[in-house]
Coordinates of C-alpha atoms in Angstrom, one line a residue:
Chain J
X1 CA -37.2 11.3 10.6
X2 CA -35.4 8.8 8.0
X3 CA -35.5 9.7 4.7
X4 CA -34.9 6.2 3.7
X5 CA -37.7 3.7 4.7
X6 CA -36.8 -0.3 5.5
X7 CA -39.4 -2.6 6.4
X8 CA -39.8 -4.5 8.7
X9 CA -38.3 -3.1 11.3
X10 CA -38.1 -6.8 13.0
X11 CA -38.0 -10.1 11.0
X12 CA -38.5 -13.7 12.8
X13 CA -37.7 -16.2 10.6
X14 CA -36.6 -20.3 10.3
X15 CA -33.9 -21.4 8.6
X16 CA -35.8 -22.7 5.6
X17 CA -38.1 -19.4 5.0
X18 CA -38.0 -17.4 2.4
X19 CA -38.2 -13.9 3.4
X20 CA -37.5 -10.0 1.7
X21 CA -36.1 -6.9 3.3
X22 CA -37.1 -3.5 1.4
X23 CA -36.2 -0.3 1.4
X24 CA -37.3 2.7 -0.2
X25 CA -35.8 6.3 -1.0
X26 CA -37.0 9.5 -2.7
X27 CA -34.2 11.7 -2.3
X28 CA -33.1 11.1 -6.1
X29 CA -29.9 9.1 -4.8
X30 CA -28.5 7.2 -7.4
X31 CA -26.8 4.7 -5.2
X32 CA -28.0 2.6 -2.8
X33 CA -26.4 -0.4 -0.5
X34 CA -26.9 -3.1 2.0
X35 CA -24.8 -3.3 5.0
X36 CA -24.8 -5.8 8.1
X37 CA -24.1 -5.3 11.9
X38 CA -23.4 -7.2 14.7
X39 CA -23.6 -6.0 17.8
X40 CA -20.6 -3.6 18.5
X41 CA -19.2 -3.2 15.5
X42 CA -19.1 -1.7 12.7
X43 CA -21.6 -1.9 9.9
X44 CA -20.0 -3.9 7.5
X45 CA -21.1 -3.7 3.6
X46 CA -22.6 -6.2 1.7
X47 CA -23.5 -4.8 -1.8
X48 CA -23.9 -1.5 -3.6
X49 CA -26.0 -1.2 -6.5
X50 CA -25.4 2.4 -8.5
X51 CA -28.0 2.9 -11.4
X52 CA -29.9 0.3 -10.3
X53 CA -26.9 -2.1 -12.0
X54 CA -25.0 -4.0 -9.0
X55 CA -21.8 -2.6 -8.7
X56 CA -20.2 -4.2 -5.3
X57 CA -20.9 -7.7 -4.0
X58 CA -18.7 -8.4 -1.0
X59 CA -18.6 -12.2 -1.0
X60 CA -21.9 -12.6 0.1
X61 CA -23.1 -16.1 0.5
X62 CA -26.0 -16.7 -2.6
X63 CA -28.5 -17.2 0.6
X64 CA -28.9 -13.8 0.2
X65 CA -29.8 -12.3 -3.0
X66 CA -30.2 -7.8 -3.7
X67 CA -32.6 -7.1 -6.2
X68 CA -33.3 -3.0 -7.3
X69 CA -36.2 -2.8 -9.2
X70 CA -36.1 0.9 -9.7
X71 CA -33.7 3.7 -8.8
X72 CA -36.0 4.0 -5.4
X73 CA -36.3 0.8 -4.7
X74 CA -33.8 -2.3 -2.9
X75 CA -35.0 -5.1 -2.0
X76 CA -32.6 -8.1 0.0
X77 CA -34.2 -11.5 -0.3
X78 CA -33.1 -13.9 2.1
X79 CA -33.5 -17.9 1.3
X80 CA -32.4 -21.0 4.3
X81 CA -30.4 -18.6 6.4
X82 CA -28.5 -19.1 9.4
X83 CA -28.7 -18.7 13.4
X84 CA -25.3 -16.6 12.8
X85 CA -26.9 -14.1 9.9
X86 CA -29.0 -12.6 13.0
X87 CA -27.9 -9.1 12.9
X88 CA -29.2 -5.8 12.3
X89 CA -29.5 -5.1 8.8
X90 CA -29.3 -2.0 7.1
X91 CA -30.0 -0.3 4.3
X92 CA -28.5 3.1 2.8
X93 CA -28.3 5.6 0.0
X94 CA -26.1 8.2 -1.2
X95 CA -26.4 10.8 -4.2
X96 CA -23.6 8.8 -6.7
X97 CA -21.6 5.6 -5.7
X98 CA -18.5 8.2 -5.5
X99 CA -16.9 7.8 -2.1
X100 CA -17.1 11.7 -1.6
X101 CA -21.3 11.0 -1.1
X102 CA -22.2 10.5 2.3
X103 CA -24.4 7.6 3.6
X104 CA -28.1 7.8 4.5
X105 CA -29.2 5.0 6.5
X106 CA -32.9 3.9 7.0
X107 CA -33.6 2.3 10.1
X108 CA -32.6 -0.9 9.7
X109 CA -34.5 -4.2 9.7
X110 CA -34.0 -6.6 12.8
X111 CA -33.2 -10.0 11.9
X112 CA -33.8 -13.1 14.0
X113 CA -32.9 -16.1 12.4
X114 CA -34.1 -19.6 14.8
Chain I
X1 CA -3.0 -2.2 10.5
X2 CA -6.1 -1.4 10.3
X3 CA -7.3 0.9 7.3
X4 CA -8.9 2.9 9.8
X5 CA -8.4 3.0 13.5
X6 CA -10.4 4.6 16.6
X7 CA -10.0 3.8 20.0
X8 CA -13.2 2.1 21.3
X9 CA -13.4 3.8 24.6
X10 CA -16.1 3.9 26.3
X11 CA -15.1 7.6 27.1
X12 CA -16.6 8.7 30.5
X13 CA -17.1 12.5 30.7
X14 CA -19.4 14.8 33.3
X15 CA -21.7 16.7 31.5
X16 CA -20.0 20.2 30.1
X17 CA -16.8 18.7 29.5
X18 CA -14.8 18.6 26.7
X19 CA -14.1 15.6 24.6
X20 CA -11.9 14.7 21.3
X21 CA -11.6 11.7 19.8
X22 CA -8.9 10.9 17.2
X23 CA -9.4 7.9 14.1
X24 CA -6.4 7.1 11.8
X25 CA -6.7 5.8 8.2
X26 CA -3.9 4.2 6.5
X27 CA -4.4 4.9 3.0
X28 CA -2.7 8.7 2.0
X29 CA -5.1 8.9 -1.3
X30 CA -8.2 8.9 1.4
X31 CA -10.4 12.4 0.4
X32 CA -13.7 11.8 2.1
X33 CA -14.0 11.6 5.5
X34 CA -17.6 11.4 7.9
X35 CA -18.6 11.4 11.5
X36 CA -21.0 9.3 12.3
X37 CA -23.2 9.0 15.1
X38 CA -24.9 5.9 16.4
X39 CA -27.7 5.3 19.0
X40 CA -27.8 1.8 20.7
X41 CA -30.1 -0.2 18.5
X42 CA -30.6 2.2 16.2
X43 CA -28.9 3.2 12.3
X44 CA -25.9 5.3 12.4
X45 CA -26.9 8.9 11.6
X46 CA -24.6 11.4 9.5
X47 CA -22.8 14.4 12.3
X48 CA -21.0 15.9 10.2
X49 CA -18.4 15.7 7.0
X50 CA -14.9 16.6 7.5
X51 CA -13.2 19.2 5.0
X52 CA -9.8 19.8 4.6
X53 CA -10.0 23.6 6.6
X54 CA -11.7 22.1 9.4
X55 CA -15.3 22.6 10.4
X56 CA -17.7 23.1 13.0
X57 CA -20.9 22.6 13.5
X58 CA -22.8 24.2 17.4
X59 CA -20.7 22.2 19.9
X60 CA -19.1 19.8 17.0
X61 CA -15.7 20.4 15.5
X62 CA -14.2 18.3 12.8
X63 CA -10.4 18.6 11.6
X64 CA -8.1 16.8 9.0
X65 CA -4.5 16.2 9.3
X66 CA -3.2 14.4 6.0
X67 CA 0.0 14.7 7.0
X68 CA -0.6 12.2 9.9
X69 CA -3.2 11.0 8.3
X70 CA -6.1 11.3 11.5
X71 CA -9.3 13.0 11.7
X72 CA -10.8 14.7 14.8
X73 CA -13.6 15.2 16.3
X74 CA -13.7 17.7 19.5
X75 CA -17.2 17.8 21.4
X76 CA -17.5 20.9 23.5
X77 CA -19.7 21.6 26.6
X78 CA -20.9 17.9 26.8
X79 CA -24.8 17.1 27.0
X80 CA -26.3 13.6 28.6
X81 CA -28.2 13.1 24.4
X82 CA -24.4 12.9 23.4
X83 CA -24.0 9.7 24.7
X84 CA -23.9 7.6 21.9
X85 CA -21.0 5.9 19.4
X86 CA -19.3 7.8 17.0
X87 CA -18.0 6.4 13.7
X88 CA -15.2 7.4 11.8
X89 CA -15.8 6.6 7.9
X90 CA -13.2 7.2 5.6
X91 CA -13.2 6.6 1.6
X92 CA -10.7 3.5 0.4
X93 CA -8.8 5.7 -2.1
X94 CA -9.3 8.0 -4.9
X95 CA -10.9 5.6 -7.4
X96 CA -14.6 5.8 -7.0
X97 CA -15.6 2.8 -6.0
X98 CA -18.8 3.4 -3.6
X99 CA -16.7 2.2 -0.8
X100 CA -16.6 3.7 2.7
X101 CA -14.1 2.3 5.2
X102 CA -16.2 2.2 9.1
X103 CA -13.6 2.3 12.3
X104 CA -14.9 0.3 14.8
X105 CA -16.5 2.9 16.9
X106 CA -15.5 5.7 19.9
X107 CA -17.7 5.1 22.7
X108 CA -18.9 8.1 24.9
X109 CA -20.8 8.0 28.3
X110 CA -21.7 11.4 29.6
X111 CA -22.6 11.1 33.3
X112 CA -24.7 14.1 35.2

């Protein structure tokens, strides 16, 4: 069992929906991310949000925009996306944004983008 | 080079063999360091941490060597649920910024 919650666990969409990804966690982490994976390879992160302020944002294109309502809560809204943002997306958390935390992954929402 | 570096495999073992698998990170201030295990199509899942001592966990043992600057991980008596990948996930530096550094990934296949 996951301690961190994403739904859905598959997502069909066109390229000019607009669609969210959330993902929930009640372990009392302070820090939680969004990370993206292709097939064989690593997950690869996108941003990190730690006390619900955004800390990281790796160059992500503006179609897709992280929003944390509350410390439990991340949500990844996603706006006229691509064939090539099809991936498996996932979301994690860890106690502090202090690189001595380890991850905890949910299960990851699947993302088909036609 | 890579800031941290595993040897993909895939790593074919029978069943109640002995595997290691090495991952090297490039930056010396590194002080975290994870294994991670990941099921095909599924989220990577937390094995075990990696102290500076060493550690083992059942079948699992993790060790450090900063001098060289690798982490191990040595699987012992090999079981069919093993199969899997197995990520290496080392912290950037010592400033805290929330960022974990993911080596591409050991594969292991254990056959009956």
């Amino acid at each position: 069992d996951t301690e961190v919650t994403q739904t859905p666990k598959h997502l069909v969409m066109g390229m000019t929906n607009k669609k969210s990804l959330k993902c929930e966690q009640h372990m009392g982490h302070r820090a939680m991310y969004w990370y993206k994976q292709k097939a064989k390879k690593p997950p690869e992160l996108m941003f990190v949000y730690s006390y619900e302020k955004l800390s990281i944002n790796e160059s992500v294109p503006s179609r897709f925009s992280p929003e944390c309502p509350n410390s439990s809560l991340l949500n990844l809204h996603l706006h006229a996306l691509q064939p090539e943002d099809s991936a498996l997306y996932l979301c994690a958390s860890s106690q502090e944004s202090l690189s001595n935390s380890p991850l905890h992954f949910g299960n990851g929402t699947r993302l088909t983008v036609t | 080079r890579k800031e941290v570096e595993q040897d993909p495999g895939p790593f074919n073992v029978p069943e109640g063999a002995t595997v290691a698998f090495n991952c090297t990170y490039s930056n010396s201030a590194s002080q975290s360091f994870f294994w991670y295990r990941q099921d095909c199509r599924k989220e990577p899942k937390l094995l075990m941490s990696v102290y500076s001592s060493g550690n083992e966990d059942g079948r699992f043992t993790a060790q450090l060597n900063r001098a060289s600057q690798y982490i191990s991980l040595l699987i012992r008596d090999s079981k069919l649920s093993d199969s899997a990948t197995y990520l290496c996930v080392v912290n950037g530096g010592s400033s805290n910024t929330g960022k974990l550094i993911f080596g591409q990934g050991t594969t292991l296949q254990v056959k009956p």
